[in-house]
Coordinates of C-alpha atoms and ligand atoms in Angstrom, one line a residue:
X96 CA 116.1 -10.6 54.4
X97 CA 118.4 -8.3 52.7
X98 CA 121.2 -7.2 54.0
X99 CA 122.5 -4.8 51.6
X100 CA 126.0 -5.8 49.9
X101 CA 128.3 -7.6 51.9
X102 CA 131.5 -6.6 51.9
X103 CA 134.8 -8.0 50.8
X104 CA 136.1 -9.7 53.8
X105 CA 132.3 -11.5 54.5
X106 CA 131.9 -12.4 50.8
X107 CA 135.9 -14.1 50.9
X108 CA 134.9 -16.5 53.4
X109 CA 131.1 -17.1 52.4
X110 CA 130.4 -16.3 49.0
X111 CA 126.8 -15.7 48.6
X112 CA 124.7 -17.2 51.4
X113 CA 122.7 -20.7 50.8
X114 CA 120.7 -22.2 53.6
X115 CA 122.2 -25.3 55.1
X116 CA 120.7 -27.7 57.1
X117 CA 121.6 -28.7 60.6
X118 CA 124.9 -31.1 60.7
X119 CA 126.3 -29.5 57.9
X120 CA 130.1 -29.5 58.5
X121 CA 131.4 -25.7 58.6
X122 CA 134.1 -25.8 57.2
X123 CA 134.1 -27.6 53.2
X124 CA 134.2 -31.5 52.8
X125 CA 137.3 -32.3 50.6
X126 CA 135.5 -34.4 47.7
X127 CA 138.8 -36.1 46.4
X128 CA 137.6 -37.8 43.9
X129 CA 138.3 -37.6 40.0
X130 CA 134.7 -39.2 38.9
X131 CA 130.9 -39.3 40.9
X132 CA 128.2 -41.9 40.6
X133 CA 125.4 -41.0 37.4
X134 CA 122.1 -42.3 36.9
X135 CA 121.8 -45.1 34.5
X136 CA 120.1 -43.6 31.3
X137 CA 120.4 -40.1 32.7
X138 CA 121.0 -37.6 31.2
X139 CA 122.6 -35.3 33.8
X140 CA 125.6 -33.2 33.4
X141 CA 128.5 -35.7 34.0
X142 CA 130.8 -35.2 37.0
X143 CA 134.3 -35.8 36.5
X144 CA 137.2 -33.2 38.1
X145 CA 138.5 -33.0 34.6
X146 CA 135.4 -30.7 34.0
X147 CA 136.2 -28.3 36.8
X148 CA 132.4 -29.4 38.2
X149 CA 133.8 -31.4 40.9
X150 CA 132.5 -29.1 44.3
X151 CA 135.8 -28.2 45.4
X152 CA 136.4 -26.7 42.1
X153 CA 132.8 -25.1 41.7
X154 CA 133.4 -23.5 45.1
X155 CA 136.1 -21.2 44.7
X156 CA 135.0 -20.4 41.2
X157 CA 131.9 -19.4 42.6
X158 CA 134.1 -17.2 45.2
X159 CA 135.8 -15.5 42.8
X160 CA 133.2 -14.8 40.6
X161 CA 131.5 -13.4 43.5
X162 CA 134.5 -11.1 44.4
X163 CA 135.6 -9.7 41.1
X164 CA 131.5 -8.5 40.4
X165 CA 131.6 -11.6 37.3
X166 CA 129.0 -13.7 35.9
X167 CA 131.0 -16.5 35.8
X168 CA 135.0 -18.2 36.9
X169 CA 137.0 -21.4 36.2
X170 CA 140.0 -22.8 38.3
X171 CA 142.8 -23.8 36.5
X172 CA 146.0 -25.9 37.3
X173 CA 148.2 -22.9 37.0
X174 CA 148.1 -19.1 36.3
X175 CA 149.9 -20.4 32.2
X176 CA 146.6 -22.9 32.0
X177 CA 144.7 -19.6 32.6
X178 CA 146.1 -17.1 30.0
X179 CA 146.9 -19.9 27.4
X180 CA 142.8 -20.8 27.5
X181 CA 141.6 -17.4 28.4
X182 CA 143.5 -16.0 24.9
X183 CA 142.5 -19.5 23.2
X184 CA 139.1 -18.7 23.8
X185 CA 138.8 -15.6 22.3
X186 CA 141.1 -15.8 19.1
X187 CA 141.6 -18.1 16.0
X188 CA 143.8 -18.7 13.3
X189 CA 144.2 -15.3 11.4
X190 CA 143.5 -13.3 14.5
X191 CA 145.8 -10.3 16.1
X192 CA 146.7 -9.9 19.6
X193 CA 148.3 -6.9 20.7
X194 CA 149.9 -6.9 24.6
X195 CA 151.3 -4.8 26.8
X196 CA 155.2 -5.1 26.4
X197 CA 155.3 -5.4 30.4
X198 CA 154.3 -8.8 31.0
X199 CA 155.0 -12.4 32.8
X200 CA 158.4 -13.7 31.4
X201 CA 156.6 -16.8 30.8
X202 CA 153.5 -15.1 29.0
X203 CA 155.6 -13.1 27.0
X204 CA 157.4 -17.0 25.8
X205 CA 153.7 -18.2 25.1
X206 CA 153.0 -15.4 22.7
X207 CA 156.0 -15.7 21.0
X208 CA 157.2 -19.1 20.8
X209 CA 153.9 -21.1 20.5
X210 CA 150.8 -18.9 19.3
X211 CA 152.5 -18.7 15.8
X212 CA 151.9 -22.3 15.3
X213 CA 148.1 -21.7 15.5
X214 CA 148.4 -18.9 13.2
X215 CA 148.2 -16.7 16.0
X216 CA 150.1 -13.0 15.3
X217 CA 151.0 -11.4 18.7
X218 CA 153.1 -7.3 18.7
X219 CA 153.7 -5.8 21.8
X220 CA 153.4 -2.3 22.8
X221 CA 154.6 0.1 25.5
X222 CA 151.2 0.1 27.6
X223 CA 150.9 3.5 29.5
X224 CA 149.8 5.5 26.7
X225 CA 146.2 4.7 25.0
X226 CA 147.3 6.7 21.9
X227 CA 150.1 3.7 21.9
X228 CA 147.6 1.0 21.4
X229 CA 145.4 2.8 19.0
X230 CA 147.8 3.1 16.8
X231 CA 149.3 -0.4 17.0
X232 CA 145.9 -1.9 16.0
X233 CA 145.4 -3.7 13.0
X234 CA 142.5 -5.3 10.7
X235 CA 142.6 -8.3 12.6
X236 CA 143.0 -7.4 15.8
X237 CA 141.4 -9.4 18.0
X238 CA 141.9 -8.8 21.5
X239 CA 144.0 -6.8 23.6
X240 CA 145.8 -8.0 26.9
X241 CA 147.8 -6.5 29.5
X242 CA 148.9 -6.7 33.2
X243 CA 148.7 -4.3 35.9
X244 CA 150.1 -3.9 38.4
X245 CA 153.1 -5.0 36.3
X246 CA 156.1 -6.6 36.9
X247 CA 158.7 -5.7 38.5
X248 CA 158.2 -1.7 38.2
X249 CA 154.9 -1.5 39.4
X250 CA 153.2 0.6 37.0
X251 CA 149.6 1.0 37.2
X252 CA 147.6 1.1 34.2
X253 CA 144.3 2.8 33.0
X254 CA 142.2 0.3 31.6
X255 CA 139.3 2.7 31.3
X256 CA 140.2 4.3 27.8
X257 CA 141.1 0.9 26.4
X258 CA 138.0 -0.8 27.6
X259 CA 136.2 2.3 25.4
X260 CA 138.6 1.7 22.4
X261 CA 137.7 -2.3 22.7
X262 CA 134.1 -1.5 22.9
X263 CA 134.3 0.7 19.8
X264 CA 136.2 -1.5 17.9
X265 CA 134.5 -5.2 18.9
X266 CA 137.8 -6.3 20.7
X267 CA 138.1 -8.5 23.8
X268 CA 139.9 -6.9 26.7
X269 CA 141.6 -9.6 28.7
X270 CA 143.9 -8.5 32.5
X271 CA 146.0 -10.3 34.0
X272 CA 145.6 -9.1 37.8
X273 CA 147.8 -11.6 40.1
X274 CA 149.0 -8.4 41.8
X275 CA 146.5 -6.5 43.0
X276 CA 143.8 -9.4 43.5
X277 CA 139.9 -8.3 43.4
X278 CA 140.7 -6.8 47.3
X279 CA 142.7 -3.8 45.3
X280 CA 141.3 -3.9 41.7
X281 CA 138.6 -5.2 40.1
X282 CA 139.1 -5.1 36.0
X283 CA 135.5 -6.3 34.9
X284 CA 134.8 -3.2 37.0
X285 CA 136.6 -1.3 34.5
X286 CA 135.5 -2.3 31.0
X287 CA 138.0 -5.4 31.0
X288 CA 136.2 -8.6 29.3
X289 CA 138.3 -11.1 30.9
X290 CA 140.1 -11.1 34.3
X291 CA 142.9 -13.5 34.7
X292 CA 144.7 -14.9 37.8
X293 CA 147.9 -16.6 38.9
X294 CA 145.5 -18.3 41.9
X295 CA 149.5 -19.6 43.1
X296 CA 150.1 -16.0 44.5
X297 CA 147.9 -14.0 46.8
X298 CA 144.5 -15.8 45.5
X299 CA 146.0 -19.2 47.8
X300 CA 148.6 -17.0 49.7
X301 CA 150.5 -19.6 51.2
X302 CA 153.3 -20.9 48.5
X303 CA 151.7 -24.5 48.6
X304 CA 149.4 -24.6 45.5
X305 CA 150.0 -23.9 41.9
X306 CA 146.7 -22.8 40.1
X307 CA 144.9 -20.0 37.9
X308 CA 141.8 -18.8 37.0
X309 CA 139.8 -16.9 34.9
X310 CA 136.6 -15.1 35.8
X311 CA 133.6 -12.8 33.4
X312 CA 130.4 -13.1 31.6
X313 CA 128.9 -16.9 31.5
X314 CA 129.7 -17.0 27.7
X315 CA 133.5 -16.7 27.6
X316 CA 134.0 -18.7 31.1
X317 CA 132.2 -21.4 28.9
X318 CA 134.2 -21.2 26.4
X319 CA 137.1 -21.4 28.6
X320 CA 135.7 -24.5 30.0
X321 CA 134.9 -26.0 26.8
X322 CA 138.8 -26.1 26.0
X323 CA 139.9 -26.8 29.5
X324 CA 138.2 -31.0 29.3
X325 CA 139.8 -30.8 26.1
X326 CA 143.5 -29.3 26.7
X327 CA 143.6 -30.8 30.2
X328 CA 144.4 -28.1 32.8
X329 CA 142.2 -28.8 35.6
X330 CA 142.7 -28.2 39.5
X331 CA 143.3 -31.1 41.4
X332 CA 140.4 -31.2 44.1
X333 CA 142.6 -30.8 47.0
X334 CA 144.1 -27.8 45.5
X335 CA 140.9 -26.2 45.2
X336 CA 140.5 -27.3 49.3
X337 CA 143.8 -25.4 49.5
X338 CA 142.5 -22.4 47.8
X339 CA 139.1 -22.5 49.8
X340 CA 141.2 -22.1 52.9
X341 CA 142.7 -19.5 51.5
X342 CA 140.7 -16.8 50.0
X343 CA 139.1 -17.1 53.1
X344 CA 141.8 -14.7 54.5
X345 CA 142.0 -12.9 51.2
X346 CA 141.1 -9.6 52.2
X347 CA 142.6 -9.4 55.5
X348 CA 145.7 -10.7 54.0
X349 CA 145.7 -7.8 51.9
X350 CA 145.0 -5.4 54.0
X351 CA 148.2 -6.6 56.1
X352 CA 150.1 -6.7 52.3
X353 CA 149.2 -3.5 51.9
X354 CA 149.9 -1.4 54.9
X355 CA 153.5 -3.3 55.2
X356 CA 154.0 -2.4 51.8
X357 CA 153.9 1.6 52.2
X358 CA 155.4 1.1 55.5
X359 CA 158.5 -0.9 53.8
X360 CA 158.6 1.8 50.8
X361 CA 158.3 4.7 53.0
X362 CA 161.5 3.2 55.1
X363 CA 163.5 2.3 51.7
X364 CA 162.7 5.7 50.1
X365 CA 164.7 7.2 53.0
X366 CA 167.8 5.0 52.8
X367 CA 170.6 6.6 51.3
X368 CA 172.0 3.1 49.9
X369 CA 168.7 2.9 47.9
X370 CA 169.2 4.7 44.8
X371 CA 165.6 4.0 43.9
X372 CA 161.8 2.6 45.1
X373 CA 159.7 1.5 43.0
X374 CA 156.3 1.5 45.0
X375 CA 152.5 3.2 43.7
X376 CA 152.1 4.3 47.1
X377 CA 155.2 6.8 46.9
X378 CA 154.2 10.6 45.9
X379 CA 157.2 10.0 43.2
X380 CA 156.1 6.8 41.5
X381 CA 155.0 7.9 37.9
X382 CA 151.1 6.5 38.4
X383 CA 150.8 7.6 41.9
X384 CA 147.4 9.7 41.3
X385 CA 146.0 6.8 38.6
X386 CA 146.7 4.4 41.4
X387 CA 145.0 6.5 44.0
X388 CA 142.0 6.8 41.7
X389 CA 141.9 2.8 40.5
X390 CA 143.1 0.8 43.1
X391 CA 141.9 -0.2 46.5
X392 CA 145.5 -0.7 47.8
X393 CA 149.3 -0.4 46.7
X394 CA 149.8 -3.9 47.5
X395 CA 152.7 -6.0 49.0
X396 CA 155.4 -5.7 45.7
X397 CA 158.0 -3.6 45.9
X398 CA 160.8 -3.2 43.5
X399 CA 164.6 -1.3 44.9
X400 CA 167.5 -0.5 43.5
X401 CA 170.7 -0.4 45.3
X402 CA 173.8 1.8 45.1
X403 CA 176.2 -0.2 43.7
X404 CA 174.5 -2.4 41.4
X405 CA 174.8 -6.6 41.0
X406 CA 177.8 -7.0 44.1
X407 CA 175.8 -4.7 46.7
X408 CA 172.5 -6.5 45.8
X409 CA 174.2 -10.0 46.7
X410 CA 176.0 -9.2 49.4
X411 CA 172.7 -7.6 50.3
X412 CA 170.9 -10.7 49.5
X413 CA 173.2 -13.0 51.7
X414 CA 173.1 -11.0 54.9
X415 CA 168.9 -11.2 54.8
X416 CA 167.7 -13.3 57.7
X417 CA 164.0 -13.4 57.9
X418 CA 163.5 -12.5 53.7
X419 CA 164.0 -15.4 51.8
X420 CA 165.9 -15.4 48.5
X421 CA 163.7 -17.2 46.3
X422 CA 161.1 -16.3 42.8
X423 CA 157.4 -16.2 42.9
X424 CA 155.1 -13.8 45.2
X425 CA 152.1 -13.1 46.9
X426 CA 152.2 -16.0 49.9
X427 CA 152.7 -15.2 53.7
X428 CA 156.2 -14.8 53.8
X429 CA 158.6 -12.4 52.0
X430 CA 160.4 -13.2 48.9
X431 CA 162.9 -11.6 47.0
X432 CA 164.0 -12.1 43.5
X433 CA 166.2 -10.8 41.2
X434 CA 164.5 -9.5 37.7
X435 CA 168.5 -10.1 36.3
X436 CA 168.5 -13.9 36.4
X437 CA 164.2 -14.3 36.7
X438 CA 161.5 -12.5 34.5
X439 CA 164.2 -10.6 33.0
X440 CA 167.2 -13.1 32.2
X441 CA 166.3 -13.5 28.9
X442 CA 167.2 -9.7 28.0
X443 CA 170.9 -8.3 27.7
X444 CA 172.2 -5.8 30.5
X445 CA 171.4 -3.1 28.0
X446 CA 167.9 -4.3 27.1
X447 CA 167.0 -4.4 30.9
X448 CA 168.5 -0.8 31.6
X449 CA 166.8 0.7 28.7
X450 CA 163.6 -0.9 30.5
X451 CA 164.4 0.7 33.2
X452 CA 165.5 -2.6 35.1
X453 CA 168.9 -2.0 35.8
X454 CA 171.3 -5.0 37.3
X455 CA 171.2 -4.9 41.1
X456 CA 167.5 -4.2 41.1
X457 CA 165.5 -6.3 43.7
X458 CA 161.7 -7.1 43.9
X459 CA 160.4 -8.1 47.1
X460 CA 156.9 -9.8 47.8
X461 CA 156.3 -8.3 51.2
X462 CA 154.9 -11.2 53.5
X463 CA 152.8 -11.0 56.8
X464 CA 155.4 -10.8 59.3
X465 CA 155.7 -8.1 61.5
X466 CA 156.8 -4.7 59.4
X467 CA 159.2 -3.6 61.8
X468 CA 161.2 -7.2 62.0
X469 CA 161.6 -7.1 58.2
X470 CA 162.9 -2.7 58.2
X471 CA 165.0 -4.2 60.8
X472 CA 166.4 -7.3 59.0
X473 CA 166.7 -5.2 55.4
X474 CA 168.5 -2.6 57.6
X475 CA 171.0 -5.1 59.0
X476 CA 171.3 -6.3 55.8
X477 CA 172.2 -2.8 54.3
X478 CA 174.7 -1.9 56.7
X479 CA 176.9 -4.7 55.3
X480 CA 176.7 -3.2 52.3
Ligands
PLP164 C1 153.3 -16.2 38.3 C2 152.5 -15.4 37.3 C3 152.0 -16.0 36.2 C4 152.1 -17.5 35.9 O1 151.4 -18.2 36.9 P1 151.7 -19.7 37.3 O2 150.7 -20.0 38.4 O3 153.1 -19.8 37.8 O4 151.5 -20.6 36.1 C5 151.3 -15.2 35.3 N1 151.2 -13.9 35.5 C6 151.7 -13.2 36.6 C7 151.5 -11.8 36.8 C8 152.4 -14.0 37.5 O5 153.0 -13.4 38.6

């Protein structure tokens, strides 16, 4: 019986369908447990949740892999575990990796404090422009990496002419995708080798679980495995229970994310305290058309800059009510951070300007609640201002 592809929202909450016999619970069995009984003198793949092959852990891999159009995906204990194994995997002493400029704070620390030490070079370049990465390409270039959506501008980037110049080349494309999930962008769909998750934002979508994963063809996710029983970074079971739950609301989680999103920009572009939204869905962000032509959605982050820089964002920030001051993204409620003193606190005032990040920028992480309740409690929050 073939029902043609399922779409997104069917394939979130079942994956592929198995036949299950009567008295099958619904909804998963939590399997906490680190180790499983083996056959004397067997020789049977070993179960142990270190190995990511406990079946909390094999079902959401086998979710994701399902929704990003991949072979293959491994769970890991946090979106770092991901990119640390994911670059592991594909590099080795002597190698070159060239990344996007515009990247995780963190990521950006793990490229330059620690993948020295394995003899690991790492250069960074300004991402929109392919000509840009061309040229910054060396003889041992290995692999490139990049986000997009990125952080906290929202700039949308064209992996289709760097999946051609990795192909040409022999180069591994890995993309880090947190923002948009598989619901608004699929990179292996793109050319992209390697698509990488922090599963603690939308993936889960409920701020309770930290986790990553990675997800493409059997060979690298292999790979990826081999070095997670070695390195350590697996997902606790009930994490992976936590996860189950929900992706199952992936997709209509995004589809809330994303219609609050534009409604919120729309509103903020007409505020005259706003000096600036940052939003793909606006006419007058700078990828507006690539983002219409890539992505399935503008998603639920949204970067604003208000007249009167760092005192008229914290007074701002006090007189919120229902959006909560605090880091991170992607879970049911809104957030807002400041880039000044989060992913961008390690740059001078200058250095964030010149990346067109000024001080008194804010980056929301637009929840589920009702849009009008949050226009309404941003609004009340202005007028102070
Ligand atoms: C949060 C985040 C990470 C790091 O993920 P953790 O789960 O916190 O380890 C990496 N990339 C992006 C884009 C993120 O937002």
């Amino acid at each position: 019986m073939d029902h043609g592809p399922l779409g997104l929202s069917t394939r979130a909450i079942h994956g592929s369908f198995e036949p299950r016999p009567d008295g099958t619970p619904v909804a998963p069995v939590l399997a906490q447990s680190a180790t499983f009984t083996h056959p004397v003198g067997g020789t049977r793949e070993t179960l142990y949740a270190r190995y990511g092959n406990n079946p909390n852990q094999i079902a959401i891999a086998r979710r994701l892999a399902n929704l990003e159009g991949a072979e293959s995906a491994l769970f890991t204990s946090s979106g770092m575990g991901a990119i640390a194994l994911a670059h592991l995997a594909v590099l080795r002493p002597g190698d070159h990796l060239l990344s996007s400029a515009w990247i995780y704070g963190g990521v950006h620390r793990l490229f330059t404090q620690e993948f020295g030490r394995f003899g690991i070079e790492v250069t960074f370049v300004q991402p929109t422009q392919a000509r840009a990465w061309k040229r910054a390409l060396r003889k041992n270039t290995r692999a490139l990496f990049l986000e997009s959506p990125t952080n906290p501008l929202l700039r949308v980037l064209d992996i289709e002419p760097l999946a051609a110049l990795c192909k040409t080349e022999g180069l591994a494309l890995l993309v880090d995708a947190t923002f948009a999930t598989p619901v608004n962008f699929r990179p292996l769909e793109h050319g992209a080798d390697i698509v990488i998750h922090s599963a603690t934002k939308y993936l889960n979508g409920h701020s309770d679980v930290l986790a990553g994963a990675v997800a493409g063809s059997e060979s690298l996710i292999e790979e990826v495995r081999r070095l997670m029983k070695l390195w350590g970074q697996a997902l606790d079971p009930f994490a992976a229970w936590l996860i189950d739950r929900g992706m199952r609301t992936l997709a209509v989680r995004m589809a809330r994310h994303n219609a609050t999103g534009l409604a919120v920009a729309e509103w903020c572009a007409r505020q005259p305290g706003i000096a600036a939204v940052h939003y793909p869905g606006l006419p007058s962000h700078p990828d507006h058309d690539l983002a219409n032509r890539v992505l399935n959605g503008y998603g639920g982050m949204l970067g604003i800059e208000l007249v009167g820089g760092v005192p008229a964002a914290e007074r701002f920030l006090r007189a919120l009510r229902i959006v909560t001051h605090a880091p991170s993204l992607g879970g049911v409620e809104t957030l807002v951070s400041e880039p000044r003193v989060t992913s961008h606190a390690s740059l001078s005032a200058d250095e964030r300007a010149e990346a067109g990040i000024p001080d008194g920028f804010l980056r929301f992480s637009l929840g589920l609640e009702d849009a009008d309740d949050l226009i309404a409690d941003m609004a009340q929050a202005l007028a102070g201002v």
